[in-house]
Tab-separated table of C-alpha atoms in Angstrom:
chain	number	residue	atom	x	y	z
A	542	MET	CA	-20.440	0.175	-16.806
A	543	THR	CA	-18.603	-0.553	-13.610
A	544	VAL	CA	-16.547	-3.688	-12.920
A	545	ILE	CA	-15.336	-5.089	-9.575
A	546	GLY	CA	-12.623	-7.183	-8.509
A	547	THR	CA	-10.454	-6.623	-11.509
A	548	GLU	CA	-6.581	-7.409	-11.288
A	549	ARG	CA	-6.075	-3.770	-11.548
A	550	VAL	CA	-8.286	-2.975	-8.588
A	551	LYS	CA	-6.970	-5.697	-6.411
A	552	ARG	CA	-3.092	-4.948	-7.000
A	553	GLY	CA	-3.908	-1.270	-7.059
A	554	MET	CA	-5.011	-1.664	-3.502
A	555	ALA	CA	-1.593	-2.889	-2.608
A	556	GLN	CA	0.022	-0.072	-4.468
A	557	MET	CA	-1.738	2.454	-2.387
A	558	GLN	CA	-0.169	0.695	0.747
A	559	LYS	CA	3.561	1.267	-0.429
A	560	ASN	CA	6.012	2.736	2.012
A	561	GLY	CA	3.573	1.885	4.800
A	562	VAL	CA	3.510	-0.409	7.803
A	563	ILE	CA	0.758	-2.879	8.367
A	564	MET	CA	0.323	-4.004	11.824
A	565	ASP	CA	-1.050	-7.106	13.552
A	566	VAL	CA	-3.786	-6.294	16.181
A	567	ILE	CA	-5.908	-8.530	18.195
A	568	ASN	CA	-8.586	-5.998	19.230
A	569	ALA	CA	-10.255	-2.615	18.747
A	570	GLU	CA	-7.949	-0.872	21.457
A	571	GLN	CA	-4.894	-2.152	19.599
A	572	ALA	CA	-6.209	-1.274	16.118
A	573	ARG	CA	-6.739	2.391	17.225
A	574	ILE	CA	-3.334	2.629	18.546
A	575	ALA	CA	-1.999	1.272	15.061
A	576	GLU	CA	-4.143	3.605	13.239
A	577	ALA	CA	-3.126	6.728	15.361
A	578	ALA	CA	0.487	5.763	14.891
A	579	GLY	CA	0.270	5.945	11.193
A	580	ALA	CA	-0.345	2.268	10.141
A	581	VAL	CA	-1.743	1.940	6.495
A	582	ALA	CA	-3.731	-1.100	7.537
A	583	VAL	CA	-4.176	-3.654	10.413
A	584	MET	CA	-4.288	-7.577	10.314
A	585	ALA	CA	-7.164	-8.554	12.686
A	586	LEU	CA	-6.094	-11.853	14.509
A	587	GLU	CA	-7.065	-13.752	17.460
A	588	ARG	CA	-3.345	-14.233	18.560
A	589	VAL	CA	-0.243	-12.710	17.133
A	590	PRO	CA	2.388	-15.166	15.737
A	591	SER	CA	4.550	-15.357	18.843
A	592	ASP	CA	1.297	-16.468	20.893
A	593	ILE	CA	0.408	-18.784	18.140
A	594	ARG	CA	3.923	-20.481	18.695
A	595	ALA	CA	3.385	-20.548	22.372
A	596	ALA	CA	-0.089	-22.007	22.379
A	597	GLY	CA	0.542	-24.871	19.930
A	598	GLY	CA	-2.199	-26.928	18.371
A	599	VAL	CA	-4.096	-25.902	15.212
A	600	ALA	CA	-4.225	-22.322	14.486
A	601	ARG	CA	-7.338	-21.232	12.539
A	602	MET	CA	-8.957	-18.011	11.130
A	603	ALA	CA	-9.817	-15.686	14.009
A	604	ASP	CA	-13.185	-15.531	15.393
A	605	PRO	CA	-15.144	-13.082	13.311
A	606	THR	CA	-16.322	-11.179	16.352
A	607	ILE	CA	-12.749	-9.944	16.761
A	608	ILE	CA	-12.528	-9.024	12.817
A	609	GLU	CA	-15.708	-7.112	13.211
A	610	GLU	CA	-14.785	-5.340	16.363
A	611	VAL	CA	-11.646	-4.124	14.499
A	612	MET	CA	-13.371	-3.250	11.285
A	613	LYS	CA	-15.838	-0.967	13.331
A	614	ALA	CA	-12.989	0.596	15.233
A	615	VAL	CA	-10.638	2.247	12.306
A	616	SER	CA	-11.102	3.456	8.866
A	617	ILE	CA	-7.993	2.098	7.312
A	618	PRO	CA	-8.060	-1.301	5.544
A	619	VAL	CA	-8.510	-4.302	7.604
A	620	MET	CA	-6.772	-7.482	6.582
A	621	ALA	CA	-7.317	-11.095	8.047
A	622	LYS	CA	-5.753	-14.484	7.603
A	623	CYS	CA	-7.269	-17.786	6.355
A	624	ARG	CA	-5.461	-21.185	6.377
A	625	ILE	CA	-3.353	-22.131	3.246
A	626	GLY	CA	-5.858	-23.872	0.927
A	627	HIS	CA	-8.937	-23.269	3.141
A	628	ILE	CA	-11.319	-21.878	0.512
A	629	VAL	CA	-14.253	-21.644	2.928
A	630	GLU	CA	-12.339	-19.493	5.575
A	631	ALA	CA	-11.539	-17.198	2.526
A	632	ARG	CA	-15.164	-17.276	1.485
A	633	ILE	CA	-16.335	-16.138	5.001
A	634	LEU	CA	-13.485	-13.577	5.226
A	635	GLU	CA	-14.870	-12.046	2.055
A	636	ALA	CA	-18.449	-12.315	2.955
A	637	MET	CA	-17.513	-10.188	6.008
A	638	ALA	CA	-16.090	-7.527	3.562
A	639	VAL	CA	-12.503	-7.682	5.063
A	640	ASP	CA	-10.305	-5.462	2.618
A	641	TYR	CA	-7.449	-8.031	2.071
A	642	ILE	CA	-7.142	-11.705	2.934
A	643	ASP	CA	-3.632	-13.274	3.913
A	644	GLU	CA	-3.480	-16.703	2.846
A	645	SER	CA	-0.930	-17.422	5.660
A	646	GLU	CA	1.506	-19.880	6.701
A	647	VAL	CA	1.253	-18.458	10.282
A	648	LEU	CA	-2.032	-20.541	10.485
A	649	THR	CA	-1.851	-24.305	10.234
A	650	PRO	CA	-2.262	-25.395	6.650
A	651	ALA	CA	-5.533	-26.831	5.398
A	652	ASP	CA	-4.420	-28.509	2.273
A	653	ASP	CA	-0.994	-30.016	1.894
A	654	LYS	CA	-1.130	-29.785	-1.885
A	655	PHE	CA	-3.046	-26.667	-3.217
A	656	HIS	CA	-3.634	-22.941	-2.275
A	657	VAL	CA	-6.871	-21.165	-2.723
A	658	ASN	CA	-7.677	-20.152	-6.296
A	659	LYS	CA	-7.642	-16.540	-5.664
A	660	ARG	CA	-8.624	-15.398	-9.098
A	661	GLN	CA	-12.258	-16.581	-8.249
A	662	PHE	CA	-12.426	-13.905	-5.355
A	663	THR	CA	-13.402	-10.237	-5.516
A	664	VAL	CA	-11.420	-9.666	-2.491
A	665	PRO	CA	-7.725	-9.316	-2.869
A	666	PHE	CA	-5.113	-11.854	-1.427
A	667	VAL	CA	-1.545	-11.533	-0.002
A	668	CYS	CA	0.611	-14.470	0.026
A	669	GLY	CA	4.200	-15.134	1.519
A	670	ALA	CA	7.071	-16.241	-0.808
A	671	ARG	CA	10.672	-17.278	-0.054
A	672	ASP	CA	11.885	-17.328	-3.607
A	673	LEU	CA	10.772	-16.180	-7.167
A	674	GLY	CA	9.226	-19.627	-8.151
A	675	GLU	CA	6.984	-19.475	-5.210
A	676	ALA	CA	6.232	-15.616	-5.577
A	677	LEU	CA	5.127	-16.402	-9.286
A	678	ARG	CA	3.118	-19.469	-8.456
A	679	ARG	CA	1.074	-17.406	-5.992
A	680	ILE	CA	0.588	-14.596	-8.484
A	681	ALA	CA	-0.531	-17.281	-11.050
A	682	GLU	CA	-3.050	-18.211	-8.609
A	683	GLY	CA	-4.221	-14.655	-8.253
A	684	ALA	CA	-2.297	-13.116	-5.319
A	685	ALA	CA	-2.536	-9.349	-5.903
A	686	MET	CA	0.285	-8.591	-3.170
A	687	LEU	CA	3.380	-10.630	-1.827
A	688	ARG	CA	5.242	-10.655	1.261
A	689	THR	CA	8.463	-12.439	2.394
A	690	LYS	CA	7.589	-15.373	4.846
A	691	GLY	CA	10.379	-14.687	7.133
A	692	GLU	CA	10.147	-16.818	10.215
A	693	PRO	CA	6.862	-15.303	11.842
A	694	GLY	CA	6.653	-14.640	15.795
A	695	THR	CA	10.458	-15.012	16.215
A	696	GLY	CA	11.628	-11.336	16.291
A	697	ASN	CA	14.486	-12.767	14.197
A	698	ILE	CA	14.978	-10.978	11.075
A	699	ILE	CA	17.485	-13.378	9.211
A	700	GLU	CA	14.778	-15.581	7.275
A	701	ALA	CA	13.028	-12.555	6.060
A	702	VAL	CA	16.512	-11.039	4.743
A	703	LYS	CA	17.334	-14.288	3.068
A	704	HIS	CA	13.831	-14.161	1.202
A	705	ILE	CA	14.019	-10.600	0.021
A	706	ARG	CA	17.640	-11.136	-0.981
A	707	LEU	CA	16.966	-14.461	-3.043
A	708	VAL	CA	14.018	-12.895	-4.680
A	709	GLN	CA	15.881	-9.886	-5.671
A	710	SER	CA	18.868	-11.758	-6.922
A	711	GLN	CA	16.548	-14.228	-8.822
A	712	ILE	CA	14.926	-11.071	-10.658
A	713	ARG	CA	18.118	-9.729	-11.440
A	714	LYS	CA	19.280	-13.122	-12.976
A	715	ILE	CA	16.051	-13.409	-14.887
A	716	ALA	CA	16.356	-9.891	-16.356
A	717	GLY	CA	19.809	-10.741	-17.633
A	718	MET	CA	19.033	-13.782	-19.203
A	719	SER	CA	18.428	-14.321	-22.933
A	720	GLU	CA	14.844	-15.525	-23.885
A	721	ASP	CA	16.071	-18.963	-25.119
A	722	GLU	CA	17.042	-19.790	-21.414
A	723	LEU	CA	13.717	-18.784	-19.923
A	724	VAL	CA	11.763	-21.968	-20.497
A	725	ALA	CA	14.453	-24.200	-18.578
A	726	GLU	CA	14.543	-21.471	-15.885
A	727	SER	CA	10.666	-21.737	-15.840
A	728	LYS	CA	11.135	-25.409	-15.075
A	729	ASN	CA	13.930	-24.874	-12.518
A	730	LEU	CA	12.099	-22.222	-10.534
A	731	GLY	CA	8.622	-24.006	-10.713
A	732	ALA	CA	7.398	-20.691	-12.020
A	733	PRO	CA	4.816	-20.027	-15.039
A	734	LEU	CA	6.509	-19.187	-18.147
A	735	ASP	CA	4.343	-16.146	-18.889
A	736	LEU	CA	4.857	-14.440	-15.663
A	737	LEU	CA	8.770	-15.153	-15.893
A	738	MET	CA	8.862	-13.537	-19.308
A	739	GLU	CA	7.071	-10.511	-17.667
A	740	VAL	CA	9.814	-10.416	-15.036
A	741	HIS	CA	12.390	-10.792	-17.746
A	742	GLN	CA	10.978	-7.736	-19.725
A	743	THR	CA	10.157	-5.458	-16.738
A	744	GLY	CA	12.930	-6.356	-14.231
A	745	LYS	CA	10.466	-6.291	-11.421
A	746	LEU	CA	7.631	-8.181	-9.811
A	747	PRO	CA	4.252	-7.562	-11.227
A	748	VAL	CA	2.729	-6.908	-7.770
A	749	VAL	CA	3.753	-5.075	-4.412
A	750	ASN	CA	6.148	-7.153	-2.278
A	751	PHE	CA	6.170	-6.254	1.561
A	752	ALA	CA	8.514	-7.648	4.193
A	753	ALA	CA	7.159	-9.839	6.912
A	754	GLY	CA	8.157	-12.549	9.403
A	755	GLY	CA	10.466	-11.289	12.133
A	756	VAL	CA	10.637	-7.594	12.166
A	757	ALA	CA	10.996	-6.331	15.680
A	758	THR	CA	12.945	-3.006	15.759
A	759	PRO	CA	12.754	0.295	13.582
A	760	ALA	CA	16.183	-0.872	12.237
A	761	ASP	CA	14.833	-4.186	11.174
A	762	ALA	CA	11.927	-2.276	9.153
A	763	ALA	CA	14.472	0.003	7.785
A	764	LEU	CA	16.836	-2.848	6.622
A	765	MET	CA	13.987	-4.642	4.869
A	766	MET	CA	13.297	-1.329	2.839
A	767	GLU	CA	16.828	-0.899	2.041
A	768	LEU	CA	16.818	-4.362	0.641
A	769	GLY	CA	14.011	-3.460	-1.811
A	770	SER	CA	10.762	-4.295	0.214
A	771	ASP	CA	7.818	-2.031	-0.851
A	772	GLY	CA	6.466	-1.893	2.803
A	773	VAL	CA	6.585	-3.868	5.971
A	774	PHE	CA	4.321	-6.036	8.140
A	775	VAL	CA	4.873	-6.062	11.735
A	776	GLY	CA	3.365	-8.909	13.626
A	777	SER	CA	4.308	-9.573	17.155
A	778	GLY	CA	6.871	-6.625	17.319
A	779	VAL	CA	4.624	-3.773	18.148
A	780	PHE	CA	2.429	-5.204	20.825
A	781	LYS	CA	4.928	-7.582	22.483
A	782	SER	CA	7.077	-4.749	23.056
A	783	GLN	CA	7.103	-2.592	26.351
A	784	GLU	CA	5.637	0.684	24.772
A	785	PRO	CA	3.501	-0.290	21.902
A	786	GLU	CA	2.429	3.297	20.904
A	787	LYS	CA	5.875	4.692	20.853
A	788	PHE	CA	7.170	1.661	19.032
A	789	ALA	CA	4.307	1.767	16.361
A	790	ARG	CA	5.150	5.272	15.643
A	791	ALA	CA	8.904	4.608	15.229
A	792	ILE	CA	8.482	1.642	13.124
A	793	VAL	CA	6.134	3.723	10.867
A	794	GLU	CA	8.888	6.331	10.468
A	795	ALA	CA	11.801	4.209	10.150
A	796	THR	CA	10.090	2.696	7.216
A	797	MET	CA	9.297	5.823	5.439
A	798	ASN	CA	12.766	7.299	6.001
A	799	TYR	CA	14.951	4.197	5.816
A	800	GLN	CA	17.928	5.904	4.524
A	801	ASP	CA	17.836	8.862	7.127
A	802	TYR	CA	20.455	7.438	9.630
A	803	ASP	CA	20.507	10.350	12.031
A	804	LEU	CA	16.353	10.041	12.225
A	805	LEU	CA	16.693	6.205	12.726
A	806	ALA	CA	19.323	6.636	15.636
A	807	LYS	CA	16.736	9.082	17.349
A	808	LEU	CA	13.935	6.604	16.668
A	809	SER	CA	15.831	3.865	18.176
A	810	LYS	CA	16.395	5.715	21.361
A	811	GLY	CA	14.613	4.765	24.706
A	812	LEU	CA	12.124	2.450	23.092
A	813	GLY	CA	12.291	0.040	26.028
A	814	ALA	CA	12.607	-3.827	25.443
A	815	PRO	CA	11.515	-5.202	22.081
A	816	MET	CA	9.895	-8.608	21.851
A	817	LYS	CA	12.340	-11.126	23.249
A	818	GLY	CA	12.963	-13.214	19.952
A	819	ILE	CA	13.976	-16.615	19.204
A	820	GLU	CA	17.226	-18.023	17.902
A	821	LEU	CA	16.184	-19.907	14.680
A	822	SER	CA	18.643	-22.921	15.430
A	823	THR	CA	16.620	-23.802	18.619
A	824	LEU	CA	13.444	-24.121	16.340
A	825	GLY	CA	12.504	-27.816	15.287
A	826	GLN	CA	11.874	-28.384	11.474
A	827	ASN	CA	8.095	-28.753	12.382
A	828	GLU	CA	8.239	-25.331	14.188
A	829	ARG	CA	9.302	-23.483	10.990
A	830	MET	CA	6.211	-21.784	9.641
A	831	ALA	CA	8.188	-20.682	6.470
A	832	GLU	CA	8.201	-24.320	5.391
A	833	ARG	CA	4.393	-24.257	4.877
A	834	GLY	CA	3.292	-23.502	1.339
A	835	TRP	CA	3.842	-25.391	-1.829
B	928	MET	CA	13.102	24.113	-20.060
B	929	SER	CA	10.974	21.287	-18.718
B	930	GLN	CA	8.562	22.020	-15.679
B	931	ARG	CA	9.647	20.850	-12.337
B	932	ILE	CA	6.666	18.964	-10.721
B	933	GLY	CA	6.766	17.662	-7.074
B	934	VAL	CA	5.238	14.337	-5.920
B	935	LEU	CA	4.395	14.164	-2.193
B	936	ASN	CA	6.719	11.234	-1.205
B	937	VAL	CA	5.397	10.136	2.185
B	938	GLN	CA	3.431	7.049	1.370
B	939	GLY	CA	1.249	5.374	-1.625
B	940	ALA	CA	1.420	5.389	-5.382
B	941	VAL	CA	4.385	7.651	-5.656
B	942	SER	CA	6.508	5.923	-8.196
B	943	GLU	CA	3.372	5.424	-10.517
B	944	HIS	CA	2.824	9.260	-10.516
B	945	ALA	CA	6.321	10.131	-11.073
B	946	THR	CA	6.504	7.887	-14.247
B	947	HIS	CA	3.477	9.328	-15.606
B	948	LEU	CA	4.760	12.987	-15.026
B	949	ARG	CA	8.101	12.100	-16.721
B	950	ARG	CA	6.106	10.701	-19.717
B	951	VAL	CA	4.375	13.824	-20.182
B	952	GLY	CA	7.815	15.522	-20.091
B	953	ALA	CA	8.006	17.101	-16.636
B	954	GLU	CA	11.234	16.957	-14.386
B	955	VAL	CA	10.046	15.097	-11.230
B	956	HIS	CA	11.086	15.844	-7.767
B	957	LEU	CA	10.055	13.822	-4.675
B	958	VAL	CA	8.799	15.988	-1.676
B	959	ARG	CA	9.208	14.955	1.871
B	960	ARG	CA	10.926	17.817	3.563
B	961	PRO	CA	9.821	21.608	3.482
B	962	GLU	CA	13.167	22.321	1.434
B	963	ASP	CA	12.026	19.884	-1.190
B	964	LEU	CA	9.276	22.463	-2.166
B	965	THR	CA	11.885	24.981	-3.550
B	966	GLY	CA	11.517	25.710	-7.222
B	967	LEU	CA	8.560	23.600	-7.761
B	968	ALA	CA	6.150	24.796	-10.284
B	969	GLY	CA	3.397	22.403	-9.092
B	970	ILE	CA	2.809	19.285	-6.974
B	971	VAL	CA	0.893	15.918	-7.091
B	972	LEU	CA	-0.713	14.509	-3.913
B	973	PRO	CA	-0.902	10.867	-4.590
B	974	GLY	CA	-3.246	7.987	-3.381
B	975	GLY	CA	-2.457	6.078	-0.377
B	976	GLU	CA	-3.875	6.248	3.167
B	977	SER	CA	-5.007	9.898	3.919
B	978	THR	CA	-4.925	9.332	7.719
B	979	THR	CA	-1.400	8.109	7.417
B	980	ILE	CA	-0.215	10.726	5.066
B	981	GLY	CA	-2.109	13.727	7.099
B	982	LYS	CA	-0.338	12.626	10.067
B	983	LEU	CA	3.058	12.521	8.599
B	984	LEU	CA	2.674	15.834	6.651
B	985	LYS	CA	2.604	17.453	10.088
B	986	LYS	CA	5.488	15.414	11.547
B	987	TYR	CA	7.792	16.263	8.563
B	988	GLY	CA	6.873	20.082	8.839
B	989	LEU	CA	5.399	19.997	5.589
B	990	PHE	CA	1.795	20.917	6.558
B	991	GLU	CA	2.077	24.649	6.625
B	992	PRO	CA	4.445	25.267	3.880
B	993	LEU	CA	2.455	23.260	1.559
B	994	ARG	CA	-0.831	24.789	2.391
B	995	ASP	CA	0.619	28.170	2.233
B	996	ARG	CA	1.943	27.459	-1.435
B	997	ILE	CA	-1.350	26.012	-2.436
B	998	ALA	CA	-3.070	29.198	-1.128
B	999	GLU	CA	-0.567	31.289	-2.981
B	1000	GLY	CA	-1.581	29.556	-6.302
B	1001	MET	CA	0.873	26.671	-6.656
B	1002	PRO	CA	-0.946	24.130	-9.000
B	1003	VAL	CA	-1.980	21.027	-7.225
B	1004	PHE	CA	-3.285	17.572	-8.248
B	1005	GLY	CA	-4.639	15.505	-5.655
B	1006	THR	CA	-5.893	11.734	-6.403
B	1007	CYS	CA	-7.916	9.745	-4.110
B	1008	ALA	CA	-6.131	10.357	-0.655
B	1009	GLY	CA	-4.660	13.412	-2.321
B	1010	MET	CA	-8.249	14.713	-2.840
B	1011	ILE	CA	-9.256	14.103	0.885
B	1012	LEU	CA	-6.037	16.071	1.770
B	1013	LEU	CA	-7.250	18.988	-0.020
B	1014	ALA	CA	-10.847	19.243	0.789
B	1015	GLU	CA	-12.105	21.738	3.247
B	1016	ARG	CA	-14.589	19.421	4.901
B	1017	ILE	CA	-14.666	15.892	5.463
B	1018	LEU	CA	-17.961	14.226	6.262
B	1019	GLY	CA	-18.386	12.315	9.444
B	1020	GLY	CA	-16.426	14.765	11.640
B	1021	ASP	CA	-12.706	13.777	10.933
B	1022	ASP	CA	-10.628	16.987	10.925
B	1023	PRO	CA	-9.756	18.249	7.475
B	1024	HIS	CA	-6.091	18.246	6.548
B	1025	LEU	CA	-4.807	20.970	4.072
B	1026	ALA	CA	-8.459	22.279	3.763
B	1027	VAL	CA	-7.713	24.535	0.800
B	1028	MET	CA	-10.428	23.196	-1.950
B	1029	ASP	CA	-13.957	24.435	-1.123
B	1030	VAL	CA	-15.523	20.882	-1.245
B	1031	THR	CA	-16.949	18.315	1.090
B	1032	VAL	CA	-15.704	14.901	0.882
B	1033	ASP	CA	-16.950	11.570	1.993
B	1034	ARG	CA	-14.178	8.795	2.491
B	1035	ASN	CA	-14.570	5.274	1.524
B	1036	SER	CA	-18.090	6.368	0.071
B	1037	PHE	CA	-18.343	3.349	-2.451
B	1038	GLY	CA	-17.867	0.877	0.233
B	1039	ARG	CA	-14.929	-1.386	1.429
B	1040	GLN	CA	-12.255	-2.859	-0.986
B	1041	ARG	CA	-14.447	-5.636	-2.417
B	1042	GLU	CA	-16.717	-2.781	-3.735
B	1043	SER	CA	-13.658	-1.094	-5.507
B	1044	PHE	CA	-14.088	-0.988	-9.253
B	1045	GLU	CA	-13.121	0.375	-12.603
B	1046	ALA	CA	-15.354	2.313	-14.945
B	1047	ASN	CA	-15.260	4.647	-17.871
B	1048	VAL	CA	-15.974	8.210	-16.872
B	1049	ALA	CA	-16.940	10.987	-19.259
B	1050	MET	CA	-14.854	14.060	-18.481
B	1051	ALA	CA	-15.433	17.558	-19.128
B	1052	ASP	CA	-12.648	19.681	-20.804
B	1053	MET	CA	-10.986	16.226	-22.365
B	1054	GLU	CA	-11.149	15.322	-25.872
B	1055	GLY	CA	-11.541	11.684	-27.145
B	1056	ASP	CA	-13.089	8.628	-25.162
B	1057	SER	CA	-14.058	8.543	-21.683
B	1058	PHE	CA	-11.412	8.244	-19.106
B	1059	PRO	CA	-10.675	4.771	-17.485
B	1060	ALA	CA	-10.952	5.286	-13.980
B	1061	VAL	CA	-9.763	3.079	-11.261
B	1062	PHE	CA	-11.632	3.552	-7.840
B	1063	ILE	CA	-10.069	2.002	-4.751
B	1064	ARG	CA	-11.989	2.478	-1.487
B	1065	ALA	CA	-12.597	5.741	-3.162
B	1066	PRO	CA	-14.099	9.020	-1.746
B	1067	HIS	CA	-16.271	11.390	-3.685
B	1068	ILE	CA	-17.218	14.897	-3.271
B	1069	VAL	CA	-20.740	15.301	-1.673
B	1070	ASP	CA	-20.721	19.149	-1.995
B	1071	ALA	CA	-18.882	21.557	-4.280
B	1072	LYS	CA	-19.184	25.157	-3.794
B	1073	PRO	CA	-19.986	27.388	-7.081
B	1074	SER	CA	-16.230	28.226	-7.422
B	1075	VAL	CA	-15.586	24.716	-8.009
B	1076	ARG	CA	-16.023	23.255	-11.472
B	1077	VAL	CA	-17.248	19.618	-11.600
B	1078	LEU	CA	-15.276	17.624	-14.116
B	1079	ALA	CA	-16.917	14.267	-13.794
B	1080	GLU	CA	-19.634	12.410	-11.954
B	1081	ILE	CA	-20.460	8.671	-11.620
B	1082	ASP	CA	-24.042	7.808	-10.488
B	1083	GLY	CA	-24.565	11.327	-9.484
B	1084	LYS	CA	-21.482	11.368	-7.506
B	1085	ILE	CA	-18.802	14.124	-7.985
B	1086	VAL	CA	-15.468	12.184	-8.882
B	1087	ALA	CA	-13.367	15.003	-10.573
B	1088	ALA	CA	-13.329	18.615	-9.922
B	1089	ARG	CA	-11.190	21.828	-10.411
B	1090	GLN	CA	-11.085	25.063	-8.478
B	1091	GLY	CA	-8.496	27.632	-9.943
B	1092	GLN	CA	-5.149	25.851	-9.795
B	1093	MET	CA	-6.411	22.787	-7.769
B	1094	LEU	CA	-7.451	19.533	-9.514
B	1095	ALA	CA	-8.586	16.623	-7.791
B	1096	THR	CA	-9.885	13.131	-8.596
B	1097	ALA	CA	-11.572	10.451	-6.570
B	1098	PHE	CA	-9.886	7.834	-8.712
B	1099	HIS	CA	-6.350	6.922	-9.807
B	1100	PRO	CA	-5.207	8.088	-13.124
B	1101	GLU	CA	-1.658	6.720	-12.097
B	1102	LEU	CA	-2.980	3.213	-12.357
B	1103	THR	CA	-3.756	3.019	-16.042
B	1104	ASP	CA	-1.628	4.057	-19.258
B	1105	ASP	CA	-3.837	6.894	-20.152
B	1106	LEU	CA	-1.689	10.106	-19.490
B	1107	ARG	CA	-4.555	12.600	-20.539
B	1108	LEU	CA	-4.923	13.735	-16.793
B	1109	HIS	CA	-1.191	14.109	-16.220
B	1110	ARG	CA	-0.984	16.018	-19.566
B	1111	TYR	CA	-4.007	18.242	-18.419
B	1112	PHE	CA	-2.240	18.880	-15.239
B	1113	SER	CA	0.916	19.723	-16.840
B	1114	GLU	CA	-0.855	22.064	-19.047
B	1115	MET	CA	-2.079	23.769	-15.896
B	1116	VAL	CA	1.343	24.072	-14.582
B	1117	GLY	CA	2.320	25.427	-17.884
B	1118	THR	CA	-0.080	28.343	-18.176
B	1119	SER	CA	0.573	29.193	-14.446
B	1120	SER	CA	3.566	31.564	-13.689
B	1121	TYR	CA	3.988	30.092	-10.268
B	1122	VAL	CA	7.464	29.116	-8.915
B	1123	SER	CA	7.743	28.060	-5.469
B	1124	ALA	CA	10.410	30.308	-3.358
B	1125	MET	CA	12.572	28.962	-0.816
B	1126	SER	CA	11.014	27.732	2.301
């Protein structure tokens, strides 16, 4: 007897992506460049986050035509984004057989209170998290993979660093707590107790956690790996740089060899200008995507 | 003395294999550069993305030393992407990678991720219950030459096979707590006298 859509199958898919780079692409040509550069998956989008910022208005699930075009172009897994809480966008993406759904704060949220109940889907989900409470709430809803939120489309790594550092330090704290303290901590963090107990016992998250939101250079990718990420999502960073092919290859190698500093120096040479980037203090509160999600 | 077994450390389920190998008593070495092959008695090629791993094998100069050692008889265990790396032929015209095992594989042959599944598979050479197998965008062997022994099939598709010192599964034994396949490989390494020389 065979069973599809089990927790192990969903989480396992993310485990196969570890130490890899997942790249945002908006058409078949970019998808092929990403695959040739060694990306482990691509995220099919209508616009990369920096263009979503520039365009303004409501950002929604991509046109299925683009997603299909990307799925036909490459043999690596294809991911796509739905709005937070948009059950039907998620069902459409599942019906199209995308390999992973990102319930993403990069798009305009559809529900201001609830996320998608991801346990009811066969396709696995990845979600963003800024702290351990948020991470465990998403896992409780069925997320099979996590990523930092960072601040998408800014090319500024500071928020992603904050998020991974916070999650790691909270895990260390939970691991060192006595069991008596966990119920109160569960209330403090807004995290389900059973998952908190699991973190307490294993000293790690039960699913793979990638870096995302602001990775603009090979050194940024290596920094996030150094801080304990299992892999890296690159959004606007690759195809907003001057030489996407070279850039994509460099990010892949930097992620896998994040402690080989001689190699990182070589990879960082002559890459041309990376994406311009945004200083976060210039962003208004309503322009901060990381704040989205509950 | 415990066996020194390598795990190809490019990308994918590396730590999961390392944990399983340690649990069956092996001394685990992660392999990314040709010099990491020195002194190994066997190597595991883990699951991940075969196109990514295949490209980076060449970039790191591992491709030829690894292929030569497997050809010389170093025991190797490839799971999922690892099986694709070993295959001599890939259906659909993709260039093969190490091309050491006399099989033809079909990539993603069970469908996309939503079709990924778990199943209990009856395995030849293995005592006890059937093996809990996790298939993730899995390949299968469409054609195996007579020198290849089929170890398991599901719906008529070959999902585990052995040829001499090469063991391959389309599924991921590193994702369950069942250690029998890692023990089986460790016994293969134990009965072989191979030790990888300096590169």
